[in-house]
Amino acid sequence: MANLGRLNIRSPKQIAALVILVMMAMVLSFVELPILPQAPFLKYDPSGVIAALAALLYGPWVGSAVAVLAWIPRLVTDPLGAFMNILASVALVIAMGSIYRKRPSLGGAVVGAVAGIACATVVSIILNFVVMPIYQGAAFEDIVSLIIPALLPFNVAKSCVNGGVALVAYRRLEVLLAEEEPADERGEEPDFAAGLPLRDSDATPISADLAGRDRDDASCETTSPPKRFGRTSRP
């Protein structure tokens, strides 16, 4: 899990995976599910899961880009809703992805998810004081009265689902998307012998080689072993 947290976008497989994530986030942004009967205008969309997953895979800024790109089609039909969802998703993925990159482990991912949930919840509640008076003509007192029964539980539940599903999906995808780093990037000396073709003397079976050594011992003749370039290859 730690290796994947340090990946850079540098291979066709990773670029293709990122394109798929952006397309999935765009499609899921149109899926809106009302959760609380007392506040039907609060609707959950799963696009935040994809943005959080991209933050774990490729870093917080890539996750933020996915969150923004996911809502570009909705900026025309629902500009205020798209604006709120973009900022809430960005708050989640920046906190979650930044902490995970500093602590690339399961514990770091969980801590990042908790911090992201808190940040996204606070940002969402603050944005409601800005957007709801414009969108619904709600008074300040009306918004305050909705914090405990509606705004707080909705945003906490939404962020928990986004972060939790992203963690589960990430654990499933890390093996699929992980790629072996070159030896020089891991800080190891390249093994040049491993890439060289074997000579005929190198490919001699062990049994034949032992038999040859027995004959040499019997005739009191010594032979020097075949030389290799570089280090011997590791298993």
Short mmCIF file of N, CA and C in Angstrom, two decimals, residues 37-170:
data_model
loop_
_atom_site.label_atom_id
_atom_site.label_comp_id
_atom_site.label_asym_id
_atom_site.label_seq_id
_atom_site.Cartn_x
_atom_site.Cartn_y
_atom_site.Cartn_z
N PRO A 37 -35.79 13.14 4.65
CA PRO A 37 -37.13 13.62 4.23
C PRO A 37 -37.38 15.07 4.63
N GLN A 38 -36.82 15.52 5.76
CA GLN A 38 -37.06 16.89 6.21
C GLN A 38 -36.29 17.91 5.39
N ALA A 39 -35.33 17.44 4.58
CA ALA A 39 -34.57 18.35 3.71
C ALA A 39 -34.36 17.68 2.35
N PRO A 40 -35.41 17.62 1.53
CA PRO A 40 -35.29 16.92 0.24
C PRO A 40 -34.35 17.61 -0.74
N PHE A 41 -34.01 18.87 -0.49
CA PHE A 41 -33.08 19.56 -1.38
C PHE A 41 -31.64 19.09 -1.18
N LEU A 42 -31.36 18.38 -0.10
CA LEU A 42 -30.04 17.82 0.14
C LEU A 42 -29.97 16.44 -0.51
N LYS A 43 -29.19 16.34 -1.56
CA LYS A 43 -29.11 15.10 -2.33
C LYS A 43 -27.67 14.61 -2.40
N TYR A 44 -27.53 13.29 -2.28
CA TYR A 44 -26.20 12.69 -2.33
C TYR A 44 -25.88 12.23 -3.75
N ASP A 45 -24.64 12.50 -4.18
CA ASP A 45 -24.15 11.98 -5.46
C ASP A 45 -22.82 11.27 -5.21
N PRO A 46 -22.57 10.14 -5.89
CA PRO A 46 -21.37 9.34 -5.62
C PRO A 46 -20.10 9.83 -6.29
N SER A 47 -20.12 10.98 -6.96
CA SER A 47 -18.92 11.43 -7.66
C SER A 47 -17.77 11.70 -6.70
N GLY A 48 -18.09 12.05 -5.45
CA GLY A 48 -17.03 12.30 -4.49
C GLY A 48 -16.20 11.06 -4.18
N VAL A 49 -16.79 9.89 -4.35
CA VAL A 49 -16.03 8.64 -4.15
C VAL A 49 -14.88 8.56 -5.14
N ILE A 50 -15.15 8.90 -6.39
CA ILE A 50 -14.13 8.81 -7.44
C ILE A 50 -13.03 9.83 -7.19
N ALA A 51 -13.39 11.04 -6.78
CA ALA A 51 -12.38 12.06 -6.50
C ALA A 51 -11.49 11.64 -5.33
N ALA A 52 -12.09 11.08 -4.28
CA ALA A 52 -11.29 10.61 -3.15
C ALA A 52 -10.39 9.45 -3.54
N LEU A 53 -10.89 8.57 -4.39
CA LEU A 53 -10.08 7.45 -4.86
C LEU A 53 -8.89 7.95 -5.68
N ALA A 54 -9.12 8.94 -6.54
CA ALA A 54 -8.02 9.51 -7.33
C ALA A 54 -6.99 10.18 -6.43
N ALA A 55 -7.43 10.79 -5.32
CA ALA A 55 -6.49 11.42 -4.38
C ALA A 55 -5.61 10.38 -3.72
N LEU A 56 -6.15 9.22 -3.38
CA LEU A 56 -5.35 8.16 -2.79
C LEU A 56 -4.38 7.56 -3.79
N LEU A 57 -4.82 7.42 -5.02
CA LEU A 57 -3.99 6.79 -6.04
C LEU A 57 -2.89 7.70 -6.54
N TYR A 58 -3.22 8.97 -6.80
CA TYR A 58 -2.30 9.85 -7.51
C TYR A 58 -1.98 11.15 -6.79
N GLY A 59 -2.54 11.38 -5.62
CA GLY A 59 -2.21 12.58 -4.88
C GLY A 59 -3.38 13.55 -4.79
N PRO A 60 -3.30 14.51 -3.87
CA PRO A 60 -4.44 15.41 -3.62
C PRO A 60 -4.78 16.33 -4.78
N TRP A 61 -3.75 16.77 -5.54
CA TRP A 61 -4.05 17.70 -6.63
C TRP A 61 -4.73 17.00 -7.80
N VAL A 62 -4.35 15.78 -8.05
CA VAL A 62 -5.05 15.01 -9.09
C VAL A 62 -6.48 14.73 -8.66
N GLY A 63 -6.67 14.39 -7.37
CA GLY A 63 -8.03 14.20 -6.87
C GLY A 63 -8.86 15.45 -6.98
N SER A 64 -8.25 16.61 -6.72
CA SER A 64 -8.98 17.88 -6.86
C SER A 64 -9.36 18.13 -8.31
N ALA A 65 -8.46 17.79 -9.24
CA ALA A 65 -8.77 17.96 -10.66
C ALA A 65 -9.95 17.08 -11.07
N VAL A 66 -9.99 15.86 -10.57
CA VAL A 66 -11.11 14.97 -10.87
C VAL A 66 -12.41 15.54 -10.30
N ALA A 67 -12.35 16.09 -9.08
CA ALA A 67 -13.54 16.67 -8.48
C ALA A 67 -14.07 17.84 -9.29
N VAL A 68 -13.17 18.65 -9.82
CA VAL A 68 -13.59 19.80 -10.63
C VAL A 68 -14.14 19.35 -11.97
N LEU A 69 -13.41 18.45 -12.65
CA LEU A 69 -13.84 18.00 -13.98
C LEU A 69 -15.18 17.26 -13.91
N ALA A 70 -15.43 16.58 -12.81
CA ALA A 70 -16.67 15.81 -12.69
C ALA A 70 -17.90 16.71 -12.76
N TRP A 71 -17.78 17.95 -12.28
CA TRP A 71 -18.94 18.84 -12.20
C TRP A 71 -18.97 19.91 -13.29
N ILE A 72 -18.04 19.86 -14.22
CA ILE A 72 -18.07 20.84 -15.32
C ILE A 72 -19.36 20.75 -16.13
N PRO A 73 -19.85 19.54 -16.48
CA PRO A 73 -21.14 19.50 -17.22
C PRO A 73 -22.31 20.06 -16.42
N ARG A 74 -22.24 20.02 -15.10
CA ARG A 74 -23.35 20.50 -14.27
C ARG A 74 -23.28 22.00 -14.01
N LEU A 75 -22.19 22.64 -14.37
CA LEU A 75 -22.09 24.08 -14.16
C LEU A 75 -23.11 24.85 -14.99
N VAL A 76 -23.58 24.24 -16.06
CA VAL A 76 -24.58 24.90 -16.91
C VAL A 76 -25.98 24.72 -16.34
N THR A 77 -26.31 23.52 -15.92
CA THR A 77 -27.67 23.24 -15.44
C THR A 77 -27.88 23.60 -13.97
N ASP A 78 -26.84 23.48 -13.16
CA ASP A 78 -26.97 23.73 -11.72
C ASP A 78 -25.69 24.37 -11.21
N PRO A 79 -25.44 25.64 -11.53
CA PRO A 79 -24.15 26.25 -11.18
C PRO A 79 -23.89 26.33 -9.68
N LEU A 80 -24.90 26.68 -8.89
CA LEU A 80 -24.69 26.80 -7.45
C LEU A 80 -24.45 25.44 -6.81
N GLY A 81 -25.25 24.46 -7.20
CA GLY A 81 -25.04 23.12 -6.66
C GLY A 81 -23.69 22.56 -7.06
N ALA A 82 -23.28 22.79 -8.32
CA ALA A 82 -21.98 22.32 -8.77
C ALA A 82 -20.86 23.02 -8.00
N PHE A 83 -21.02 24.31 -7.75
CA PHE A 83 -20.02 25.05 -7.00
C PHE A 83 -19.86 24.49 -5.59
N MET A 84 -20.95 24.21 -4.92
CA MET A 84 -20.89 23.66 -3.57
C MET A 84 -20.25 22.28 -3.56
N ASN A 85 -20.64 21.44 -4.48
CA ASN A 85 -20.10 20.08 -4.51
C ASN A 85 -18.62 20.06 -4.85
N ILE A 86 -18.19 20.95 -5.73
CA ILE A 86 -16.77 21.02 -6.08
C ILE A 86 -15.94 21.38 -4.85
N LEU A 87 -16.35 22.43 -4.14
CA LEU A 87 -15.57 22.87 -2.98
C LEU A 87 -15.58 21.82 -1.87
N ALA A 88 -16.74 21.18 -1.64
CA ALA A 88 -16.80 20.15 -0.60
C ALA A 88 -15.92 18.95 -0.97
N SER A 89 -15.94 18.53 -2.23
CA SER A 89 -15.12 17.40 -2.66
C SER A 89 -13.63 17.75 -2.61
N VAL A 90 -13.29 18.97 -3.00
CA VAL A 90 -11.88 19.40 -2.96
C VAL A 90 -11.37 19.41 -1.52
N ALA A 91 -12.20 19.88 -0.59
CA ALA A 91 -11.79 19.87 0.83
C ALA A 91 -11.53 18.45 1.30
N LEU A 92 -12.37 17.51 0.89
CA LEU A 92 -12.19 16.12 1.29
C LEU A 92 -10.91 15.53 0.72
N VAL A 93 -10.70 15.71 -0.58
CA VAL A 93 -9.58 15.03 -1.24
C VAL A 93 -8.24 15.65 -0.88
N ILE A 94 -8.19 16.97 -0.66
CA ILE A 94 -6.91 17.59 -0.29
C ILE A 94 -6.46 17.11 1.08
N ALA A 95 -7.38 17.11 2.05
CA ALA A 95 -7.01 16.64 3.39
C ALA A 95 -6.67 15.15 3.37
N MET A 96 -7.49 14.37 2.71
CA MET A 96 -7.29 12.92 2.68
C MET A 96 -6.02 12.54 1.92
N GLY A 97 -5.84 13.12 0.74
CA GLY A 97 -4.68 12.79 -0.07
C GLY A 97 -3.38 13.30 0.51
N SER A 98 -3.38 14.50 1.11
CA SER A 98 -2.15 15.07 1.67
C SER A 98 -1.65 14.25 2.85
N ILE A 99 -2.55 13.88 3.75
CA ILE A 99 -2.14 13.09 4.91
C ILE A 99 -1.66 11.71 4.48
N TYR A 100 -2.34 11.11 3.50
CA TYR A 100 -1.92 9.78 3.06
C TYR A 100 -0.55 9.81 2.40
N ARG A 101 -0.25 10.86 1.66
CA ARG A 101 1.06 10.93 1.01
C ARG A 101 2.19 11.11 2.03
N LYS A 102 1.89 11.74 3.16
CA LYS A 102 2.89 11.87 4.21
C LYS A 102 3.01 10.57 5.01
N ARG A 103 1.91 9.85 5.14
CA ARG A 103 1.90 8.57 5.87
C ARG A 103 1.29 7.50 4.98
N PRO A 104 2.04 6.99 3.99
CA PRO A 104 1.48 6.03 3.04
C PRO A 104 1.27 4.65 3.65
N SER A 105 0.24 4.53 4.46
CA SER A 105 -0.10 3.28 5.10
C SER A 105 -1.61 3.26 5.32
N LEU A 106 -2.12 2.12 5.77
CA LEU A 106 -3.56 2.03 6.03
C LEU A 106 -3.96 3.01 7.13
N GLY A 107 -3.12 3.11 8.16
CA GLY A 107 -3.42 4.05 9.23
C GLY A 107 -3.45 5.49 8.73
N GLY A 108 -2.49 5.84 7.86
CA GLY A 108 -2.48 7.18 7.29
C GLY A 108 -3.69 7.46 6.43
N ALA A 109 -4.15 6.45 5.69
CA ALA A 109 -5.34 6.61 4.86
C ALA A 109 -6.58 6.83 5.73
N VAL A 110 -6.68 6.10 6.84
CA VAL A 110 -7.83 6.26 7.73
C VAL A 110 -7.83 7.64 8.39
N VAL A 111 -6.64 8.05 8.88
CA VAL A 111 -6.54 9.38 9.48
C VAL A 111 -6.87 10.46 8.46
N GLY A 112 -6.38 10.29 7.23
CA GLY A 112 -6.70 11.24 6.17
C GLY A 112 -8.18 11.29 5.87
N ALA A 113 -8.83 10.14 5.88
CA ALA A 113 -10.27 10.11 5.63
C ALA A 113 -11.04 10.84 6.72
N VAL A 114 -10.65 10.64 7.97
CA VAL A 114 -11.32 11.33 9.08
C VAL A 114 -11.14 12.83 8.97
N ALA A 115 -9.91 13.27 8.68
CA ALA A 115 -9.66 14.70 8.51
C ALA A 115 -10.43 15.26 7.32
N GLY A 116 -10.48 14.50 6.23
CA GLY A 116 -11.22 14.95 5.06
C GLY A 116 -12.71 15.07 5.33
N ILE A 117 -13.25 14.13 6.09
CA ILE A 117 -14.68 14.18 6.44
C ILE A 117 -14.98 15.44 7.26
N ALA A 118 -14.11 15.75 8.21
CA ALA A 118 -14.31 16.95 9.03
C ALA A 118 -14.22 18.21 8.17
N CYS A 119 -13.22 18.29 7.31
CA CYS A 119 -13.06 19.48 6.46
C CYS A 119 -14.23 19.66 5.50
N ALA A 120 -14.64 18.57 4.86
CA ALA A 120 -15.75 18.66 3.91
C ALA A 120 -17.05 19.06 4.61
N THR A 121 -17.28 18.56 5.82
CA THR A 121 -18.49 18.90 6.56
C THR A 121 -18.52 20.38 6.92
N VAL A 122 -17.40 20.90 7.42
CA VAL A 122 -17.33 22.32 7.79
C VAL A 122 -17.51 23.20 6.56
N VAL A 123 -16.83 22.86 5.48
CA VAL A 123 -16.96 23.67 4.26
C VAL A 123 -18.39 23.65 3.73
N SER A 124 -19.02 22.49 3.75
CA SER A 124 -20.39 22.39 3.23
C SER A 124 -21.37 23.23 4.06
N ILE A 125 -21.23 23.19 5.37
CA ILE A 125 -22.15 23.96 6.22
C ILE A 125 -21.94 25.46 6.01
N ILE A 126 -20.69 25.89 5.91
CA ILE A 126 -20.42 27.31 5.66
C ILE A 126 -21.00 27.74 4.31
N LEU A 127 -20.84 26.90 3.30
CA LEU A 127 -21.35 27.25 1.97
C LEU A 127 -22.87 27.36 1.96
N ASN A 128 -23.55 26.62 2.81
CA ASN A 128 -25.01 26.73 2.87
C ASN A 128 -25.46 28.12 3.29
N PHE A 129 -24.69 28.79 4.12
CA PHE A 129 -25.03 30.15 4.51
C PHE A 129 -24.86 31.13 3.36
N VAL A 130 -24.08 30.76 2.36
CA VAL A 130 -23.88 31.62 1.19
C VAL A 130 -24.86 31.29 0.08
N VAL A 131 -25.08 30.00 -0.16
CA VAL A 131 -25.86 29.57 -1.32
C VAL A 131 -27.36 29.54 -1.04
N MET A 132 -27.76 29.07 0.14
CA MET A 132 -29.19 28.92 0.39
C MET A 132 -29.97 30.23 0.34
N PRO A 133 -29.44 31.35 0.82
CA PRO A 133 -30.18 32.60 0.64
C PRO A 133 -30.38 32.96 -0.83
N ILE A 134 -29.41 32.61 -1.68
CA ILE A 134 -29.54 32.90 -3.11
C ILE A 134 -30.43 31.87 -3.79
N TYR A 135 -30.23 30.61 -3.45
CA TYR A 135 -30.90 29.50 -4.14
C TYR A 135 -32.35 29.35 -3.70
N GLN A 136 -32.59 29.54 -2.41
CA GLN A 136 -33.93 29.31 -1.87
C GLN A 136 -34.51 30.52 -1.15
N GLY A 137 -33.75 31.58 -1.04
CA GLY A 137 -34.23 32.75 -0.32
C GLY A 137 -34.39 32.52 1.17
N ALA A 138 -33.60 31.60 1.73
CA ALA A 138 -33.70 31.26 3.14
C ALA A 138 -33.05 32.34 4.00
N ALA A 139 -33.64 32.60 5.15
CA ALA A 139 -33.07 33.56 6.10
C ALA A 139 -31.98 32.90 6.92
N PHE A 140 -31.15 33.73 7.55
CA PHE A 140 -30.05 33.22 8.36
C PHE A 140 -30.55 32.31 9.48
N GLU A 141 -31.64 32.72 10.13
CA GLU A 141 -32.19 31.92 11.23
C GLU A 141 -32.68 30.56 10.74
N ASP A 142 -33.24 30.52 9.53
CA ASP A 142 -33.71 29.25 8.98
C ASP A 142 -32.55 28.28 8.74
N ILE A 143 -31.45 28.83 8.26
CA ILE A 143 -30.28 27.97 8.00
C ILE A 143 -29.71 27.43 9.31
N VAL A 144 -29.64 28.30 10.32
CA VAL A 144 -29.12 27.87 11.62
C VAL A 144 -29.98 26.75 12.19
N SER A 145 -31.29 26.88 12.02
CA SER A 145 -32.19 25.85 12.56
C SER A 145 -32.06 24.51 11.85
N LEU A 146 -31.45 24.49 10.67
CA LEU A 146 -31.29 23.24 9.91
C LEU A 146 -29.94 22.56 10.16
N ILE A 147 -29.04 23.21 10.86
CA ILE A 147 -27.69 22.65 11.01
C ILE A 147 -27.73 21.30 11.73
N ILE A 148 -28.33 21.26 12.91
CA ILE A 148 -28.33 20.03 13.71
C ILE A 148 -29.22 18.95 13.10
N PRO A 149 -30.46 19.26 12.72
CA PRO A 149 -31.32 18.16 12.23
C PRO A 149 -31.05 17.73 10.80
N ALA A 150 -30.42 18.56 9.97
CA ALA A 150 -30.30 18.23 8.55
C ALA A 150 -28.89 18.41 8.00
N LEU A 151 -28.35 19.61 8.08
CA LEU A 151 -27.08 19.89 7.40
C LEU A 151 -25.92 19.07 7.96
N LEU A 152 -25.80 19.03 9.29
CA LEU A 152 -24.69 18.29 9.89
C LEU A 152 -24.76 16.79 9.62
N PRO A 153 -25.88 16.11 9.92
CA PRO A 153 -25.91 14.66 9.65
C PRO A 153 -25.78 14.32 8.18
N PHE A 154 -26.37 15.14 7.30
CA PHE A 154 -26.27 14.85 5.87
C PHE A 154 -24.83 14.93 5.38
N ASN A 155 -24.14 16.00 5.71
CA ASN A 155 -22.78 16.18 5.22
C ASN A 155 -21.81 15.21 5.85
N VAL A 156 -22.01 14.86 7.12
CA VAL A 156 -21.16 13.85 7.74
C VAL A 156 -21.37 12.50 7.06
N ALA A 157 -22.63 12.13 6.84
CA ALA A 157 -22.92 10.85 6.19
C ALA A 157 -22.38 10.82 4.76
N LYS A 158 -22.55 11.91 4.04
CA LYS A 158 -22.06 11.98 2.66
C LYS A 158 -20.54 11.82 2.61
N SER A 159 -19.83 12.55 3.45
CA SER A 159 -18.38 12.48 3.46
C SER A 159 -17.88 11.11 3.93
N CYS A 160 -18.58 10.52 4.89
CA CYS A 160 -18.20 9.18 5.37
C CYS A 160 -18.33 8.15 4.26
N VAL A 161 -19.41 8.22 3.52
CA VAL A 161 -19.60 7.27 2.41
C VAL A 161 -18.52 7.47 1.35
N ASN A 162 -18.25 8.73 0.98
CA ASN A 162 -17.24 8.99 -0.04
C ASN A 162 -15.86 8.50 0.40
N GLY A 163 -15.45 8.84 1.62
CA GLY A 163 -14.14 8.41 2.09
C GLY A 163 -14.06 6.92 2.34
N GLY A 164 -15.11 6.33 2.92
CA GLY A 164 -15.09 4.90 3.22
C GLY A 164 -15.07 4.04 1.97
N VAL A 165 -15.91 4.35 1.00
CA VAL A 165 -15.94 3.57 -0.24
C VAL A 165 -14.63 3.73 -1.00
N ALA A 166 -14.05 4.94 -0.97
CA ALA A 166 -12.77 5.15 -1.64
C ALA A 166 -11.68 4.29 -1.02
N LEU A 167 -11.68 4.18 0.30
CA LEU A 167 -10.68 3.33 0.97
C LEU A 167 -10.83 1.87 0.55
N VAL A 168 -12.06 1.38 0.54
CA VAL A 168 -12.29 -0.02 0.16
C VAL A 168 -11.89 -0.25 -1.30
N ALA A 169 -12.29 0.66 -2.18
CA ALA A 169 -11.95 0.51 -3.60
C ALA A 169 -10.45 0.61 -3.83
N TYR A 170 -9.80 1.46 -3.07
CA TYR A 170 -8.35 1.61 -3.21
C TYR A 170 -7.62 0.33 -2.85
#
